[in-house]
């Protein structure tokens, strides 16, 4: 039987991937750079949100096996990733 945390993480990634594919198709249908850029900008919110939620689900599943110190390091790592991705 699959772990509910793994199922949740995988399901979220499937939904995220589906959103990306729909956005790519929408860009092709719109056929204009300015509209495609607007769609792409909307996706900039999806990626980091999925990263945070998936990481939170994974940490919740491992909470009984990780020390607070290790959870802090993981949280700092995710924060650094987000700062690197989102900072302009």
C-alpha positions as CSV (number, residue, x, y, z in Angstrom):
1,X,0.0,0.0,0.0
2,X,1.3,3.5,-0.9
3,X,2.1,6.0,1.8
4,X,-0.4,8.8,1.9
5,X,2.3,11.4,2.0
6,X,4.0,10.0,-1.2
7,X,0.6,9.8,-2.9
8,X,-0.1,13.4,-2.0
9,X,3.3,14.6,-3.2
10,X,3.0,12.7,-6.5
11,X,-0.6,13.9,-7.0
12,X,0.5,17.5,-6.6
13,X,3.3,17.0,-9.1
14,X,0.9,15.5,-11.6
15,X,-1.5,18.4,-11.2
16,X,1.5,20.8,-11.6
17,X,2.7,19.1,-14.7
18,X,-0.8,19.2,-16.2
19,X,-1.0,22.9,-15.5
20,X,2.3,23.4,-17.3
21,X,1.1,21.4,-20.4
22,X,-2.2,23.3,-20.5
23,X,-0.2,26.6,-20.3
24,X,2.1,25.6,-23.2
25,X,-1.0,24.7,-25.3
26,X,-2.6,28.0,-24.4
27,X,0.6,29.9,-25.4
28,X,0.5,28.1,-28.8
29,X,-3.2,28.9,-29.3
30,X,-2.7,32.6,-28.4
31,X,0.2,32.9,-30.9
32,X,1.5,36.2,-29.6
33,X,4.6,36.9,-27.6
34,X,3.0,39.3,-25.2
35,X,0.1,37.0,-24.4
36,X,2.5,34.0,-24.0
37,X,4.7,36.0,-21.7
38,X,1.6,36.8,-19.5
39,X,0.8,33.1,-19.3
40,X,4.4,32.3,-18.5
41,X,4.4,34.9,-15.7
42,X,1.3,33.3,-14.2
43,X,3.3,30.0,-14.1
44,X,6.0,31.7,-12.0
45,X,3.6,31.5,-9.1
46,X,2.7,27.9,-9.6
47,X,6.3,26.4,-9.5
48,X,7.4,27.9,-6.2
49,X,4.0,27.1,-4.6
50,X,4.2,23.5,-5.6
51,X,7.8,23.3,-4.3
52,X,6.7,24.6,-0.9
53,X,3.6,22.5,-0.6
54,X,5.3,19.3,-1.8
55,X,8.2,19.9,0.6
56,X,5.8,20.6,3.5
57,X,4.0,17.3,2.7
58,X,7.3,15.4,2.6
59,X,8.5,17.0,5.9
60,X,5.2,16.1,7.6
61,X,5.6,12.5,6.5
62,X,9.2,12.5,7.9
63,X,8.6,14.6,11.0
64,X,8.9,11.7,13.4
65,X,12.3,10.7,11.9
66,X,13.9,14.1,11.6
67,X,15.4,16.3,14.3
68,X,14.4,19.9,14.6
69,X,17.8,20.9,13.5
70,X,17.6,18.9,10.3
71,X,14.1,20.3,9.6
72,X,15.5,23.8,10.0
73,X,18.3,23.1,7.5
74,X,15.8,21.8,5.0
75,X,13.7,24.9,5.5
76,X,16.7,27.2,5.0
77,X,17.6,25.3,1.9
78,X,14.1,25.7,0.4
79,X,14.2,29.4,1.4
80,X,17.5,29.8,-0.4
81,X,16.1,28.2,-3.5
82,X,13.1,30.5,-3.5
83,X,15.2,33.6,-3.0
84,X,17.4,32.5,-5.9
85,X,14.5,31.8,-8.2
86,X,12.3,34.8,-7.3
87,X,14.8,37.6,-6.7
88,X,15.2,39.9,-9.6
